[in-house]
PDB file of C-alpha atoms in Angstrom:
ATOM      1  CA  MET A   1      15.612  19.471  21.988  1.00 80.00           C
ATOM      2  CA  ALA A   2      18.883  20.243  22.874  1.00 87.00           C
ATOM      3  CA  GLU A   3      18.777  23.749  21.377  1.00 88.00           C
ATOM      4  CA  LYS A   4      15.523  24.571  21.863  1.00 88.00           C
ATOM      5  CA  LEU A   5      14.489  25.684  19.210  1.00 89.00           C
ATOM      6  CA  ILE A   6      10.461  24.770  18.210  1.00 91.00           C
ATOM      7  CA  GLN A   7       7.896  24.983  21.057  1.00 93.00           C
ATOM      8  CA  ALA A   8       4.665  22.864  22.097  1.00 95.00           C
ATOM      9  CA  CYS A   9       2.032  23.780  23.909  1.00 97.00           C
ATOM     10  CA  GLY A  10      -2.261  22.586  23.707  1.00 97.00           C
ATOM     11  CA  VAL A  11      -5.657  23.001  24.968  1.00 98.00           C
ATOM     12  CA  ILE A  12      -8.197  20.184  25.950  1.00 98.00           C
ATOM     13  CA  GLY A  13     -11.407  22.025  27.276  1.00 98.00           C
ATOM     14  CA  PHE A  14     -14.840  19.881  28.329  1.00 97.00           C
ATOM     15  CA  TRP A  15     -19.179  21.446  28.007  1.00 98.00           C
ATOM     16  CA  PRO A  16     -21.861  19.767  28.493  1.00 96.00           C
ATOM     17  CA  ALA A  17     -23.801  18.821  25.594  1.00 96.00           C
ATOM     18  CA  ASN A  18     -27.042  17.283  23.397  1.00 94.00           C
ATOM     19  CA  ALA A  19     -27.263  17.125  20.134  1.00 95.00           C
ATOM     20  CA  VAL A  20     -30.745  19.048  18.803  1.00 95.00           C
ATOM     21  CA  GLY A  21     -31.909  17.360  15.054  1.00 95.00           C
ATOM     22  CA  ASP A  22     -28.138  17.374  12.761  1.00 98.00           C
ATOM     23  CA  ASP A  23     -26.298  20.423  15.725  1.00 98.00           C
ATOM     24  CA  VAL A  24     -25.178  19.699  18.921  1.00 98.00           C
ATOM     25  CA  GLU A  25     -25.708  22.089  22.037  1.00 97.00           C
ATOM     26  CA  LEU A  26     -23.094  23.612  23.724  1.00 98.00           C
ATOM     27  CA  PHE A  27     -23.376  24.128  28.001  1.00 96.00           C
ATOM     28  CA  THR A  28     -21.891  26.733  30.189  1.00 96.00           C
ATOM     29  CA  ASP A  29     -22.600  24.457  32.973  1.00 94.00           C
ATOM     30  CA  ASP A  30     -24.367  20.711  34.058  1.00 89.00           C
ATOM     31  CA  SER A  31     -27.654  22.914  35.411  1.00 88.00           C
ATOM     32  CA  ARG A  32     -27.780  23.544  30.733  1.00 89.00           C
ATOM     33  CA  SER A  33     -30.018  26.405  31.335  1.00 89.00           C
ATOM     34  CA  THR A  34     -27.481  28.495  29.509  1.00 94.00           C
ATOM     35  CA  ARG A  35     -26.312  27.437  25.961  1.00 95.00           C
ATOM     36  CA  ARG A  36     -22.683  29.158  25.315  1.00 97.00           C
ATOM     37  CA  ALA A  37     -22.927  27.318  21.497  1.00 98.00           C
ATOM     38  CA  THR A  38     -23.575  25.590  18.986  1.00 98.00           C
ATOM     39  CA  LEU A  39     -21.834  23.117  16.593  1.00 98.00           C
ATOM     40  CA  HIS A  40     -23.334  22.095  13.097  1.00 98.00           C
ATOM     41  CA  PHE A  41     -22.727  19.068  11.497  1.00 98.00           C
ATOM     42  CA  LEU A  42     -23.921  17.735   7.930  1.00 98.00           C
ATOM     43  CA  ARG A  43     -25.508  14.215   7.634  1.00 98.00           C
ATOM     44  CA  GLN A  44     -24.242  11.610   4.781  1.00 98.00           C
ATOM     45  CA  GLN A  45     -27.256  10.949   1.667  1.00 97.00           C
ATOM     46  CA  MET A  46     -25.710   9.289   0.148  1.00 94.00           C
ATOM     47  CA  ARG A  47     -27.953   5.481  -0.772  1.00 92.00           C
ATOM     48  CA  LYS A  48     -27.317   2.732   1.728  1.00 92.00           C
ATOM     49  CA  PRO A  49     -28.004  -1.114   1.561  1.00 93.00           C
ATOM     50  CA  SER A  50     -30.483  -1.744   3.506  1.00 91.00           C
ATOM     51  CA  GLY A  51     -30.452  -1.671   7.864  1.00 90.00           C
ATOM     52  CA  GLN A  52     -27.195   1.163   7.341  1.00 92.00           C
ATOM     53  CA  PHE A  53     -28.431   4.865   7.676  1.00 93.00           C
ATOM     54  CA  ASN A  54     -26.341   7.659   7.137  1.00 97.00           C
ATOM     55  CA  HIS A  55     -24.433   9.378   9.998  1.00 97.00           C
ATOM     56  CA  CYS A  56     -23.874  12.625  11.157  1.00 98.00           C
ATOM     57  CA  LEU A  57     -21.712  13.666  14.376  1.00 98.00           C
ATOM     58  CA  ALA A  58     -24.482  14.548  15.928  1.00 98.00           C
ATOM     59  CA  ASP A  59     -25.533  10.459  16.161  1.00 97.00           C
ATOM     60  CA  TYR A  60     -22.823  10.431  19.267  1.00 97.00           C
ATOM     61  CA  VAL A  61     -24.504  12.760  22.114  1.00 97.00           C
ATOM     62  CA  ALA A  62     -26.625  11.999  23.371  1.00 94.00           C
ATOM     63  CA  PRO A  63     -30.168  13.921  22.554  1.00 92.00           C
ATOM     64  CA  GLN A  64     -31.575  16.913  23.948  1.00 84.00           C
ATOM     65  CA  THR A  65     -34.965  14.441  24.131  1.00 78.00           C
ATOM     66  CA  GLN A  66     -33.623  11.601  25.558  1.00 67.00           C
ATOM     67  CA  LEU A  67     -34.548  11.753  29.232  1.00 62.00           C
ATOM     68  CA  ASP A  68     -32.934  10.023  32.203  1.00 64.00           C
ATOM     69  CA  GLY A  69     -35.441   8.537  33.598  1.00 62.00           C
ATOM     70  CA  ARG A  70     -34.575   8.521  37.238  1.00 60.00           C
ATOM     71  CA  HIS A  71     -34.912  12.873  36.754  1.00 60.00           C
ATOM     72  CA  GLY A  72     -36.829  13.232  33.637  1.00 64.00           C
ATOM     73  CA  SER A  73     -34.035  15.861  32.954  1.00 65.00           C
ATOM     74  CA  PRO A  74     -31.535  14.868  29.404  1.00 68.00           C
ATOM     75  CA  LEU A  75     -29.387  12.282  29.856  1.00 80.00           C
ATOM     76  CA  GLN A  76     -25.947  14.621  30.633  1.00 86.00           C
ATOM     77  CA  ASP A  77     -23.624  13.681  28.380  1.00 94.00           C
ATOM     78  CA  HIS A  78     -20.116  16.020  27.199  1.00 96.00           C
ATOM     79  CA  ILE A  79     -18.923  16.724  23.785  1.00 98.00           C
ATOM     80  CA  GLY A  80     -14.597  18.002  24.808  1.00 98.00           C
ATOM     81  CA  GLY A  81     -12.704  19.726  22.220  1.00 98.00           C
ATOM     82  CA  PHE A  82      -8.341  19.860  21.389  1.00 98.00           C
ATOM     83  CA  ALA A  83      -5.608  22.859  20.022  1.00 98.00           C
ATOM     84  CA  VAL A  84      -2.524  21.017  19.552  1.00 98.00           C
ATOM     85  CA  THR A  85       1.130  22.568  18.801  1.00 97.00           C
ATOM     86  CA  ALA A  86       4.451  21.736  18.344  1.00 95.00           C
ATOM     87  CA  GLY A  87       4.930  24.804  15.816  1.00 92.00           C
ATOM     88  CA  ILE A  88       5.900  27.951  18.288  1.00 92.00           C
ATOM     89  CA  GLY A  89       9.274  28.731  16.598  1.00 92.00           C
ATOM     90  CA  ALA A  90       9.023  26.197  14.190  1.00 92.00           C
ATOM     91  CA  ASP A  91       8.691  28.962  11.056  1.00 89.00           C
ATOM     92  CA  GLU A  92      11.203  31.495  12.885  1.00 91.00           C
ATOM     93  CA  VAL A  93      14.190  28.809  12.792  1.00 94.00           C
ATOM     94  CA  ALA A  94      12.913  27.908   9.621  1.00 93.00           C
ATOM     95  CA  ALA A  95      13.166  31.517   7.700  1.00 92.00           C
ATOM     96  CA  LYS A  96      17.058  31.564   9.111  1.00 94.00           C
ATOM     97  CA  PHE A  97      17.463  27.831   7.415  1.00 94.00           C
ATOM     98  CA  LYS A  98      16.204  29.184   4.470  1.00 94.00           C
ATOM     99  CA  ALA A  99      18.287  32.149   4.338  1.00 96.00           C
ATOM    100  CA  ASP A 100      22.016  30.633   4.614  1.00 96.00           C
ATOM    101  CA  HIS A 101      21.014  28.911   2.382  1.00 96.00           C
ATOM    102  CA  ASP A 102      19.336  25.300   3.686  1.00 96.00           C
ATOM    103  CA  ASP A 103      17.307  24.581   2.142  1.00 96.00           C
ATOM    104  CA  TYR A 104      16.984  20.434   3.716  1.00 97.00           C
ATOM    105  CA  ASN A 105      17.036  21.596   7.368  1.00 94.00           C
ATOM    106  CA  ALA A 106      14.325  23.833   6.863  1.00 94.00           C
ATOM    107  CA  ILE A 107      11.850  21.135   5.235  1.00 95.00           C
ATOM    108  CA  MET A 108      12.960  18.752   7.905  1.00 95.00           C
ATOM    109  CA  LEU A 109      12.216  21.315  10.492  1.00 94.00           C
ATOM    110  CA  LYS A 110       8.811  21.800   9.946  1.00 93.00           C
ATOM    111  CA  ALA A 111       8.517  18.234   8.892  1.00 95.00           C
ATOM    112  CA  LEU A 112       9.397  16.839  12.062  1.00 95.00           C
ATOM    113  CA  ALA A 113       7.026  19.668  13.649  1.00 95.00           C
ATOM    114  CA  ASP A 114       4.016  18.215  11.715  1.00 96.00           C
ATOM    115  CA  ARG A 115       5.566  14.737  13.313  1.00 96.00           C
ATOM    116  CA  LEU A 116       5.229  16.649  16.449  1.00 96.00           C
ATOM    117  CA  ALA A 117       2.368  18.239  16.327  1.00 97.00           C
ATOM    118  CA  GLU A 118       0.424  14.194  15.129  1.00 96.00           C
ATOM    119  CA  ALA A 119       1.757  12.613  17.887  1.00 95.00           C
ATOM    120  CA  PHE A 120       1.096  15.552  20.249  1.00 97.00           C
ATOM    121  CA  ALA A 121      -2.688  15.117  18.881  1.00 97.00           C
ATOM    122  CA  GLU A 122      -2.616  11.075  19.600  1.00 95.00           C
ATOM    123  CA  TYR A 123      -1.228  11.771  23.891  1.00 95.00           C
ATOM    124  CA  ALA A 124      -4.030  14.576  24.179  1.00 97.00           C
ATOM    125  CA  HIS A 125      -6.249  12.177  23.541  1.00 97.00           C
ATOM    126  CA  LYS A 126      -5.005   9.438  25.749  1.00 95.00           C
ATOM    127  CA  LEU A 127      -5.244  11.994  28.224  1.00 96.00           C
ATOM    128  CA  ALA A 128      -8.812  13.238  26.943  1.00 97.00           C
ATOM    129  CA  ARG A 129      -9.604   9.692  27.440  1.00 97.00           C
ATOM    130  CA  GLU A 130      -7.823   9.096  30.864  1.00 96.00           C
ATOM    131  CA  ALA A 131     -10.190  12.465  31.824  1.00 95.00           C
ATOM    132  CA  TRP A 132     -13.507  11.362  31.180  1.00 94.00           C
ATOM    133  CA  GLY A 133     -12.922   7.504  32.592  1.00 94.00           C
ATOM    134  CA  PHE A 134     -13.796   5.126  31.312  1.00 93.00           C
ATOM    135  CA  GLY A 135      -9.127   5.806  29.590  1.00 94.00           C
ATOM    136  CA  ARG A 136      -7.768   4.607  32.438  1.00 93.00           C
ATOM    137  CA  ASN A 137      -7.757   0.911  32.362  1.00 92.00           C
ATOM    138  CA  GLU A 138      -7.499   1.382  29.296  1.00 92.00           C
ATOM    139  CA  ASN A 139      -3.739  -0.523  28.815  1.00 90.00           C
ATOM    140  CA  LEU A 140      -2.907  -0.111  25.235  1.00 90.00           C
ATOM    141  CA  ALA A 141       0.320  -0.551  23.119  1.00 89.00           C
ATOM    142  CA  ALA A 142       1.951   1.845  20.291  1.00 86.00           C
ATOM    143  CA  GLU A 143       0.479  -0.217  17.499  1.00 90.00           C
ATOM    144  CA  ASP A 144      -2.676  -0.502  19.830  1.00 89.00           C
ATOM    145  CA  LEU A 145      -1.783   3.568  19.549  1.00 87.00           C
ATOM    146  CA  PHE A 146      -2.105   3.752  15.951  1.00 86.00           C
ATOM    147  CA  ARG A 147      -4.704   1.220  15.041  1.00 89.00           C
ATOM    148  CA  GLU A 148      -7.103   3.497  16.796  1.00 90.00           C
ATOM    149  CA  ARG A 149      -7.914   0.687  19.259  1.00 92.00           C
ATOM    150  CA  TYR A 150      -9.783   2.911  21.630  1.00 95.00           C
ATOM    151  CA  ARG A 151     -13.189   4.015  21.817  1.00 96.00           C
ATOM    152  CA  GLY A 152     -14.128   7.373  20.867  1.00 96.00           C
ATOM    153  CA  ILE A 153     -12.980   9.992  17.972  1.00 97.00           C
ATOM    154  CA  ARG A 154     -11.413  13.116  17.467  1.00 98.00           C
ATOM    155  CA  PRO A 155     -12.603  14.504  13.689  1.00 98.00           C
ATOM    156  CA  ALA A 156     -11.621  17.835  12.958  1.00 97.00           C
ATOM    157  CA  ALA A 157     -13.031  20.950  10.689  1.00 98.00           C
ATOM    158  CA  GLY A 158     -12.255  20.404   7.444  1.00 97.00           C
ATOM    159  CA  TYR A 159     -11.961  17.057   7.056  1.00 97.00           C
ATOM    160  CA  PRO A 160     -14.434  14.319   5.523  1.00 97.00           C
ATOM    161  CA  ALA A 161     -17.000  14.027   8.444  1.00 98.00           C
ATOM    162  CA  CYS A 162     -17.274  17.890   9.292  1.00 98.00           C
ATOM    163  CA  PRO A 163     -16.536  19.688   5.970  1.00 98.00           C
ATOM    164  CA  ASP A 164     -16.614  22.349   7.430  1.00 98.00           C
ATOM    165  CA  HIS A 165     -13.934  25.119   7.981  1.00 97.00           C
ATOM    166  CA  ALA A 166     -16.000  27.266   9.792  1.00 97.00           C
ATOM    167  CA  GLU A 167     -16.541  25.186  12.815  1.00 97.00           C
ATOM    168  CA  LYS A 168     -12.974  26.026  13.826  1.00 98.00           C
ATOM    169  CA  ARG A 169     -14.067  29.058  14.222  1.00 97.00           C
ATOM    170  CA  THR A 170     -16.099  27.994  17.468  1.00 98.00           C
ATOM    171  CA  LEU A 171     -13.900  25.132  18.607  1.00 98.00           C
ATOM    172  CA  PHE A 172     -10.753  27.949  19.199  1.00 98.00           C
ATOM    173  CA  ASP A 173     -13.568  30.703  21.314  1.00 98.00           C
ATOM    174  CA  LEU A 174     -15.202  28.345  23.025  1.00 98.00           C
ATOM    175  CA  LEU A 175     -11.783  26.831  24.348  1.00 98.00           C
ATOM    176  CA  GLU A 176      -9.920  30.485  23.650  1.00 98.00           C
ATOM    177  CA  ALA A 177      -6.441  28.252  21.821  1.00 97.00           C
ATOM    178  CA  GLU A 178      -5.080  31.637  20.768  1.00 96.00           C
ATOM    179  CA  LYS A 179      -5.056  32.446  24.600  1.00 97.00           C
ATOM    180  CA  ASN A 180      -3.993  29.080  26.236  1.00 97.00           C
ATOM    181  CA  CYS A 181      -2.003  27.571  23.496  1.00 95.00           C
ATOM    182  CA  GLY A 182      -0.953  30.289  21.401  1.00 95.00           C
ATOM    183  CA  ILE A 183      -2.570  28.898  18.215  1.00 97.00           C
ATOM    184  CA  LYS A 184      -4.437  31.730  15.317  1.00 96.00           C
ATOM    185  CA  LEU A 185      -6.766  30.805  12.384  1.00 97.00           C
ATOM    186  CA  THR A 186      -6.550  32.612  10.081  1.00 95.00           C
ATOM    187  CA  GLU A 187      -9.283  34.069   8.076  1.00 94.00           C
ATOM    188  CA  SER A 188      -9.599  30.873   6.012  1.00 94.00           C
ATOM    189  CA  PHE A 189      -9.991  29.300   9.366  1.00 96.00           C
ATOM    190  CA  ALA A 190      -6.146  27.771   8.613  1.00 96.00           C
ATOM    191  CA  MET A 191      -4.040  27.336  11.371  1.00 97.00           C
ATOM    192  CA  HIS A 192      -0.697  28.876  12.526  1.00 95.00           C
ATOM    193  CA  PRO A 193       1.631  27.577  12.989  1.00 95.00           C
ATOM    194  CA  GLY A 194       1.222  24.847  10.299  1.00 93.00           C
ATOM    195  CA  ALA A 195       2.631  21.977  12.570  1.00 96.00           C
ATOM    196  CA  SER A 196      -1.276  22.296  15.017  1.00 97.00           C
ATOM    197  CA  VAL A 197      -4.309  19.708  14.879  1.00 98.00           C
ATOM    198  CA  SER A 198      -7.315  20.527  16.697  1.00 98.00           C
ATOM    199  CA  GLY A 199     -10.930  18.785  16.699  1.00 98.00           C
ATOM    200  CA  LEU A 200     -13.626  17.802  18.766  1.00 98.00           C
ATOM    201  CA  TYR A 201     -13.732  14.806  21.207  1.00 98.00           C
ATOM    202  CA  PHE A 202     -16.857  12.247  20.561  1.00 98.00           C
ATOM    203  CA  SER A 203     -17.138   9.788  23.902  1.00 97.00           C
ATOM    204  CA  HIS A 204     -19.553   6.952  21.938  1.00 96.00           C
ATOM    205  CA  PRO A 205     -17.812   3.150  21.854  1.00 95.00           C
ATOM    206  CA  GLU A 206     -19.893   3.005  18.204  1.00 95.00           C
ATOM    207  CA  ALA A 207     -18.296   5.794  17.015  1.00 96.00           C
ATOM    208  CA  LYS A 208     -16.277   5.885  14.150  1.00 96.00           C
ATOM    209  CA  TYR A 209     -14.872   7.822  11.360  1.00 96.00           C
ATOM    210  CA  PHE A 210     -16.724   8.224   7.871  1.00 97.00           C
ATOM    211  CA  GLY A 211     -17.296  11.164   5.254  1.00 97.00           C
ATOM    212  CA  VAL A 212     -19.898  12.913   4.759  1.00 98.00           C
ATOM    213  CA  GLY A 213     -19.784  12.410   0.773  1.00 97.00           C
ATOM    214  CA  LYS A 214     -22.487  14.862  -1.521  1.00 98.00           C
ATOM    215  CA  ILE A 215     -25.088  16.487   0.186  1.00 98.00           C
ATOM    216  CA  ALA A 216     -28.222  17.667  -1.615  1.00 98.00           C
ATOM    217  CA  ARG A 217     -29.074  21.342  -2.435  1.00 98.00           C
ATOM    218  CA  ASP A 218     -32.446  20.345   0.968  1.00 98.00           C
ATOM    219  CA  GLN A 219     -29.386  20.196   3.115  1.00 98.00           C
ATOM    220  CA  VAL A 220     -27.461  23.040   2.703  1.00 98.00           C
ATOM    221  CA  LYS A 221     -30.779  24.948   2.518  1.00 98.00           C
ATOM    222  CA  ASP A 222     -30.881  23.501   5.697  1.00 98.00           C
ATOM    223  CA  TYR A 223     -27.730  23.715   7.129  1.00 98.00           C
ATOM    224  CA  ALA A 224     -27.563  27.367   6.384  1.00 98.00           C
ATOM    225  CA  SER A 225     -31.015  27.996   8.436  1.00 98.00           C
ATOM    226  CA  ARG A 226     -29.552  26.729  11.601  1.00 98.00           C
ATOM    227  CA  THR A 227     -25.683  28.345  10.983  1.00 97.00           C
ATOM    228  CA  GLY A 228     -28.675  32.084  10.547  1.00 97.00           C
ATOM    229  CA  LEU A 229     -25.778  31.957   6.508  1.00 97.00           C
ATOM    230  CA  SER A 230     -27.472  32.149   2.828  1.00 98.00           C
ATOM    231  CA  VAL A 231     -27.183  29.011   0.956  1.00 98.00           C
ATOM    232  CA  THR A 232     -24.827  31.049  -1.443  1.00 97.00           C
ATOM    233  CA  GLU A 233     -21.835  31.563   0.967  1.00 97.00           C
ATOM    234  CA  ILE A 234     -22.969  27.754   2.412  1.00 98.00           C
ATOM    235  CA  GLU A 235     -22.508  26.151  -0.971  1.00 98.00           C
ATOM    236  CA  LYS A 236     -19.194  28.331  -1.200  1.00 96.00           C
ATOM    237  CA  ARG A 237     -18.077  27.096   2.062  1.00 96.00           C
ATOM    238  CA  LEU A 238     -18.612  23.325   0.713  1.00 97.00           C
ATOM    239  CA  ALA A 239     -18.617  23.464  -2.383  1.00 97.00           C
ATOM    240  CA  PRO A 240     -16.420  20.494  -2.496  1.00 97.00           C
ATOM    241  CA  ASN A 241     -19.630  18.042  -1.020  1.00 98.00           C
ATOM    242  CA  LEU A 242     -21.935  19.780  -3.354  1.00 98.00           C
ATOM    243  CA  GLY A 243     -24.405  16.938  -5.195  1.00 97.00           C
ATOM    244  CA  TYR A 244     -25.736  19.787  -8.176  1.00 96.00           C
ATOM    245  CA  GLU A 245     -23.882  22.394  -9.337  1.00 95.00           C
ATOM    246  CA  PRO A 246     -25.154  25.772  -7.423  1.00 92.00           C
TER     247      PRO A 246
END
């Protein structure tokens, strides 16, 4: 910090949203007359005990068909998103350490940047909950934050609840992440700088983390139809989640 070797930067966004099946449609404004983007999600398909249901992230956003009785219009729900980094300059400084045969400091710098990025993601989520309104009176201790004893979740594309890394592209376009905080996506949807974190904000009081797990061919075909891609391409992108041999 004293030598200003690395820099942190981030962006948060909120958009009017409603669920349509297992997708979530985002709109340009609260009139919800113009769709801005669509987020695509997957649903668990494992067999569960009676009384339990198979989760999908779209379940945590008010459905478009659920009307507000006062106005006869969809419930005014929103979804949030973020991209943060603590690694601006880290690769360049690490390269200088390596050039000086100082592998220890090169490794430590990258490890520290990764930890700072995770801390930044936690802080940004706190700011998001406060902006949403329900987080202003949390009064949570550090231990409560570590154990995620707050309302809402921040799942990331490529992780168990949303295993398709390609969904990052939609989020980055919405946030204009490269312009606003200097984070780029590679062709394989990896983030650069590497010490970066991104994801979505869900505010539903019952939202929780889960893993989609293995999915069947019927859902792969449905997902391909929703994303406008071929079944073959989706099978490649979701290979670790396939419950069958393509």
